[in-house]
């Protein structure tokens, strides 16, 4: 079975571990979000790709969900001693090595997809990990500009500045995948979608993770036209995000933070099946009325067993919608 | 008193500590060798500039003479795990931060001289440290090529490959300051020489440290025409280098590894005074016959007191040749 998964960071990576356990023989291709990539200290940092790679490769900081286990922060402390920031982005020494290798390869002319493949040669994540694009897409978030004059004003900041520095604590008025209109899917992305037996949307952020991947021209269309089951898992449980601050960016795109509203946001033209948590069983009828097959199952990724069960439910639902 | 010092790495840096102690009120400008700079992991590494900066700024690994105190090697280990080398060049985590800041500033368009000044704002070395040039000069060493076909052949390798990886253990046939002919002295270099009261050559390597600085068009001429005392200290004591492998590269340029031969190599057109070690007192007459005032004094930089005494002797000799 060939499975394509559109993945953001922590949520996508943890779901993938469950999927590998649920379908150990499957051939899994992960299309990774690169909209939250950022240049720091002259280095190219790809948080979502690395979270998937480290998680599936056994190098992740398990409790934190991102970054390396047994991490130290000597380089960052030294950079701060030079007065060089930002200090709000936590890059550890082990993590720095990944960004140094990536930046060196990019500088030598290799596209990000080739670089990601080279990095995965070390981590052996057990999936094929492809960035959504080799082109530059940067997710920006429009927020109030505290430095604006009388009458106020707004400005666009890098997603990481909104998410990490501001901790999504200020109103977001828009989410802009800057550069998306001119971007092309990375080599292998459309081919993987075209050859897939199932396409899954893990409980990743529907706006800044899966939404950004779908913003790359050609990817949404390829999924809609693939003619195979497309099944998603709600990142919203009981009207609140399971993890992270998805409700904040959902508001920015005018979507209510409910499992049903997220399904409607993807739409029946894209989504064939949708899993909501058992606490949201009341919304199953609403989702099905919108033309999307829906089941209520436990959706908390508390451990590998729970996550594996979720992945199994997603594959079961895919089998149902196919039939 | 304004003193200009042409410095390589360890020897130059340690001598400068003695000079600061011997002449605490002096205004010292250090013209640093950049011929052994190297790009590693996509980062610009300046070993000699950093050795001077760390030594005078209190960050040096004292026993080793180069690199940072309390150093760790996490980044390097991680790079090796990616299969990315070279492993023979010992970059520590603290050191990496320096190269990351430097590379980022170079990438933003700042010349190396401005970058060095910015790095020194942290370290406060108590001297003005200027790279010999903002242009790229790379010292290459011609060695036998073990991969050459029948009849043999030679190849040029980067100085660091000869010095660090090969440990200067193979014959060197030539030392080439590649790019020197088109290089210009960095801003401030010629001005500092023109305004100097004394110019000193510390017991640095006469070929790959001081020699490379003198290879930058304009620097040798400016020193020769400055009209102020130029005094050097022999890096060779008792027919062997005090530290490092200066004898190997002296052979490559056809100079005997003796204190007198090094003085003659600089020449009376450049050098007014020369200090040899007391064990080489027998060569004083030979050096003086070549038109260079010479004194035999202890030249082992065993501790700060000894080094301070050496610097004091150099300044005394400068006073003599002036008179």
PDB file of C-alpha atoms in Angstrom, chain B residues 124-238:
ATOM      1  CA  UNK B 124      38.363  43.542  23.777  1.00  0.00           C
ATOM      2  CA  UNK B 125      41.906  42.323  23.028  1.00  0.00           C
ATOM      3  CA  UNK B 126      43.446  45.685  23.940  1.00  0.00           C
ATOM      4  CA  UNK B 127      45.042  46.006  20.502  1.00  0.00           C
ATOM      5  CA  UNK B 128      43.657  47.035  17.171  1.00  0.00           C
ATOM      6  CA  UNK B 129      43.509  43.804  15.175  1.00  0.00           C
ATOM      7  CA  UNK B 130      43.370  44.214  11.390  1.00  0.00           C
ATOM      8  CA  UNK B 131      43.521  41.388   8.861  1.00  0.00           C
ATOM      9  CA  UNK B 132      46.360  41.921   6.384  1.00  0.00           C
ATOM     10  CA  UNK B 133      43.805  42.102   3.583  1.00  0.00           C
ATOM     11  CA  UNK B 134      40.072  41.939   2.946  1.00  0.00           C
ATOM     12  CA  UNK B 135      40.823  40.038  -0.242  1.00  0.00           C
ATOM     13  CA  UNK B 136      41.175  36.303  -0.485  1.00  0.00           C
ATOM     14  CA  UNK B 137      44.688  34.972  -0.127  1.00  0.00           C
ATOM     15  CA  UNK B 138      45.084  31.286   0.489  1.00  0.00           C
ATOM     16  CA  UNK B 139      48.437  29.775   1.335  1.00  0.00           C
ATOM     17  CA  UNK B 140      48.968  26.585  -0.609  1.00  0.00           C
ATOM     18  CA  UNK B 141      51.831  24.154  -0.133  1.00  0.00           C
ATOM     19  CA  UNK B 142      53.222  22.065  -2.984  1.00  0.00           C
ATOM     20  CA  UNK B 143      53.694  18.429  -1.956  1.00  0.00           C
ATOM     21  CA  UNK B 144      54.141  15.065  -3.651  1.00  0.00           C
ATOM     22  CA  UNK B 145      50.939  13.671  -5.114  1.00  0.00           C
ATOM     23  CA  UNK B 146      50.618  10.037  -3.988  1.00  0.00           C
ATOM     24  CA  UNK B 147      47.921   9.530  -6.617  1.00  0.00           C
ATOM     25  CA  UNK B 148      50.122  10.693  -9.486  1.00  0.00           C
ATOM     26  CA  UNK B 149      50.901   8.191 -12.171  1.00  0.00           C
ATOM     27  CA  UNK B 150      54.280   6.753 -13.199  1.00  0.00           C
ATOM     28  CA  UNK B 151      57.045   9.312 -12.878  1.00  0.00           C
ATOM     29  CA  UNK B 152      55.241  10.926  -9.944  1.00  0.00           C
ATOM     30  CA  UNK B 153      53.859  14.376  -9.693  1.00  0.00           C
ATOM     31  CA  UNK B 154      53.151  17.151  -7.265  1.00  0.00           C
ATOM     32  CA  UNK B 155      50.071  18.994  -6.181  1.00  0.00           C
ATOM     33  CA  UNK B 156      49.216  22.095  -4.184  1.00  0.00           C
ATOM     34  CA  UNK B 157      47.178  21.621  -1.009  1.00  0.00           C
ATOM     35  CA  UNK B 158      45.660  24.176   1.328  1.00  0.00           C
ATOM     36  CA  UNK B 159      48.050  25.161   4.091  1.00  0.00           C
ATOM     37  CA  UNK B 160      45.770  23.683   6.746  1.00  0.00           C
ATOM     38  CA  UNK B 161      45.733  20.366   4.958  1.00  0.00           C
ATOM     39  CA  UNK B 162      49.541  20.357   4.927  1.00  0.00           C
ATOM     40  CA  UNK B 163      49.883  21.662   8.476  1.00  0.00           C
ATOM     41  CA  UNK B 164      47.042  19.983  10.340  1.00  0.00           C
ATOM     42  CA  UNK B 165      46.078  16.906   8.364  1.00  0.00           C
ATOM     43  CA  UNK B 166      49.556  15.959   7.110  1.00  0.00           C
ATOM     44  CA  UNK B 167      51.270  17.484  10.194  1.00  0.00           C
ATOM     45  CA  UNK B 168      53.961  18.886   7.904  1.00  0.00           C
ATOM     46  CA  UNK B 169      55.348  15.363   7.712  1.00  0.00           C
ATOM     47  CA  UNK B 170      55.803  15.302   3.935  1.00  0.00           C
ATOM     48  CA  UNK B 171      58.322  17.311   1.919  1.00  0.00           C
ATOM     49  CA  UNK B 172      57.141  20.803   0.953  1.00  0.00           C
ATOM     50  CA  UNK B 173      58.473  22.087  -2.356  1.00  0.00           C
ATOM     51  CA  UNK B 174      56.927  25.535  -2.465  1.00  0.00           C
ATOM     52  CA  UNK B 175      54.670  27.814  -0.436  1.00  0.00           C
ATOM     53  CA  UNK B 176      52.271  29.778  -2.622  1.00  0.00           C
ATOM     54  CA  UNK B 177      50.256  32.735  -1.340  1.00  0.00           C
ATOM     55  CA  UNK B 178      47.533  32.176  -3.934  1.00  0.00           C
ATOM     56  CA  UNK B 179      45.745  35.397  -4.816  1.00  0.00           C
ATOM     57  CA  UNK B 180      48.379  37.648  -3.268  1.00  0.00           C
ATOM     58  CA  UNK B 181      49.271  39.469  -6.472  1.00  0.00           C
ATOM     59  CA  UNK B 182      45.780  40.935  -6.778  1.00  0.00           C
ATOM     60  CA  UNK B 183      45.219  41.645  -3.078  1.00  0.00           C
ATOM     61  CA  UNK B 184      45.219  45.023  -1.374  1.00  0.00           C
ATOM     62  CA  UNK B 185      46.119  45.746   2.252  1.00  0.00           C
ATOM     63  CA  UNK B 186      42.984  46.052   4.389  1.00  0.00           C
ATOM     64  CA  UNK B 187      41.857  49.567   5.375  1.00  0.00           C
ATOM     65  CA  UNK B 188      44.108  50.881   8.137  1.00  0.00           C
ATOM     66  CA  UNK B 189      47.082  48.614   7.449  1.00  0.00           C
ATOM     67  CA  UNK B 190      49.231  51.065   5.498  1.00  0.00           C
ATOM     68  CA  UNK B 191      48.087  53.960   7.694  1.00  0.00           C
ATOM     69  CA  UNK B 192      49.144  52.092  10.835  1.00  0.00           C
ATOM     70  CA  UNK B 193      52.540  51.282   9.328  1.00  0.00           C
ATOM     71  CA  UNK B 194      52.955  54.898   8.213  1.00  0.00           C
ATOM     72  CA  UNK B 195      52.200  56.221  11.707  1.00  0.00           C
ATOM     73  CA  UNK B 196      54.173  53.591  13.647  1.00  0.00           C
ATOM     74  CA  UNK B 197      57.073  54.436  15.954  1.00  0.00           C
ATOM     75  CA  UNK B 198      58.252  50.819  15.967  1.00  0.00           C
ATOM     76  CA  UNK B 199      57.437  47.765  13.840  1.00  0.00           C
ATOM     77  CA  UNK B 200      57.908  44.297  15.326  1.00  0.00           C
ATOM     78  CA  UNK B 201      58.051  40.806  13.830  1.00  0.00           C
ATOM     79  CA  UNK B 202      57.240  38.390  16.676  1.00  0.00           C
ATOM     80  CA  UNK B 203      58.691  34.871  16.657  1.00  0.00           C
ATOM     81  CA  UNK B 204      55.952  33.823  14.220  1.00  0.00           C
ATOM     82  CA  UNK B 205      56.551  31.567  11.254  1.00  0.00           C
ATOM     83  CA  UNK B 206      58.687  33.607   8.819  1.00  0.00           C
ATOM     84  CA  UNK B 207      57.249  31.905   5.757  1.00  0.00           C
ATOM     85  CA  UNK B 208      53.573  31.144   6.277  1.00  0.00           C
ATOM     86  CA  UNK B 209      52.791  33.866   8.846  1.00  0.00           C
ATOM     87  CA  UNK B 210      54.986  36.964   8.551  1.00  0.00           C
ATOM     88  CA  UNK B 211      56.006  35.997   5.015  1.00  0.00           C
ATOM     89  CA  UNK B 212      52.406  35.834   3.836  1.00  0.00           C
ATOM     90  CA  UNK B 213      51.634  39.237   5.339  1.00  0.00           C
ATOM     91  CA  UNK B 214      54.677  40.660   3.522  1.00  0.00           C
ATOM     92  CA  UNK B 215      53.379  39.089   0.290  1.00  0.00           C
ATOM     93  CA  UNK B 216      50.420  41.469   0.217  1.00  0.00           C
ATOM     94  CA  UNK B 217      51.513  44.075  -2.336  1.00  0.00           C
ATOM     95  CA  UNK B 218      52.342  47.326  -0.582  1.00  0.00           C
ATOM     96  CA  UNK B 219      52.967  46.030   2.936  1.00  0.00           C
ATOM     97  CA  UNK B 220      56.646  45.119   2.558  1.00  0.00           C
ATOM     98  CA  UNK B 221      57.298  48.404   0.756  1.00  0.00           C
ATOM     99  CA  UNK B 222      55.456  50.429   3.394  1.00  0.00           C
ATOM    100  CA  UNK B 223      57.492  48.798   6.186  1.00  0.00           C
ATOM    101  CA  UNK B 224      60.778  49.276   4.336  1.00  0.00           C
ATOM    102  CA  UNK B 225      59.971  52.936   3.732  1.00  0.00           C
ATOM    103  CA  UNK B 226      58.412  53.732   7.110  1.00  0.00           C
ATOM    104  CA  UNK B 227      61.699  55.103   8.404  1.00  0.00           C
ATOM    105  CA  UNK B 228      61.174  53.608  11.869  1.00  0.00           C
ATOM    106  CA  UNK B 229      62.945  50.729  13.590  1.00  0.00           C
ATOM    107  CA  UNK B 230      61.884  47.291  12.401  1.00  0.00           C
ATOM    108  CA  UNK B 231      62.867  44.598  14.879  1.00  0.00           C
ATOM    109  CA  UNK B 232      62.253  40.869  14.740  1.00  0.00           C
ATOM    110  CA  UNK B 233      62.595  37.923  17.112  1.00  0.00           C
ATOM    111  CA  UNK B 234      63.897  34.612  15.836  1.00  0.00           C
ATOM    112  CA  UNK B 235      61.375  31.745  15.825  1.00  0.00           C
ATOM    113  CA  UNK B 236      64.339  29.387  15.465  1.00  0.00           C
ATOM    114  CA  UNK B 237      66.288  28.607  18.634  1.00  0.00           C
ATOM    115  CA  UNK B 238      69.309  26.335  18.427  1.00  0.00           C
TER     116      UNK B 238
END
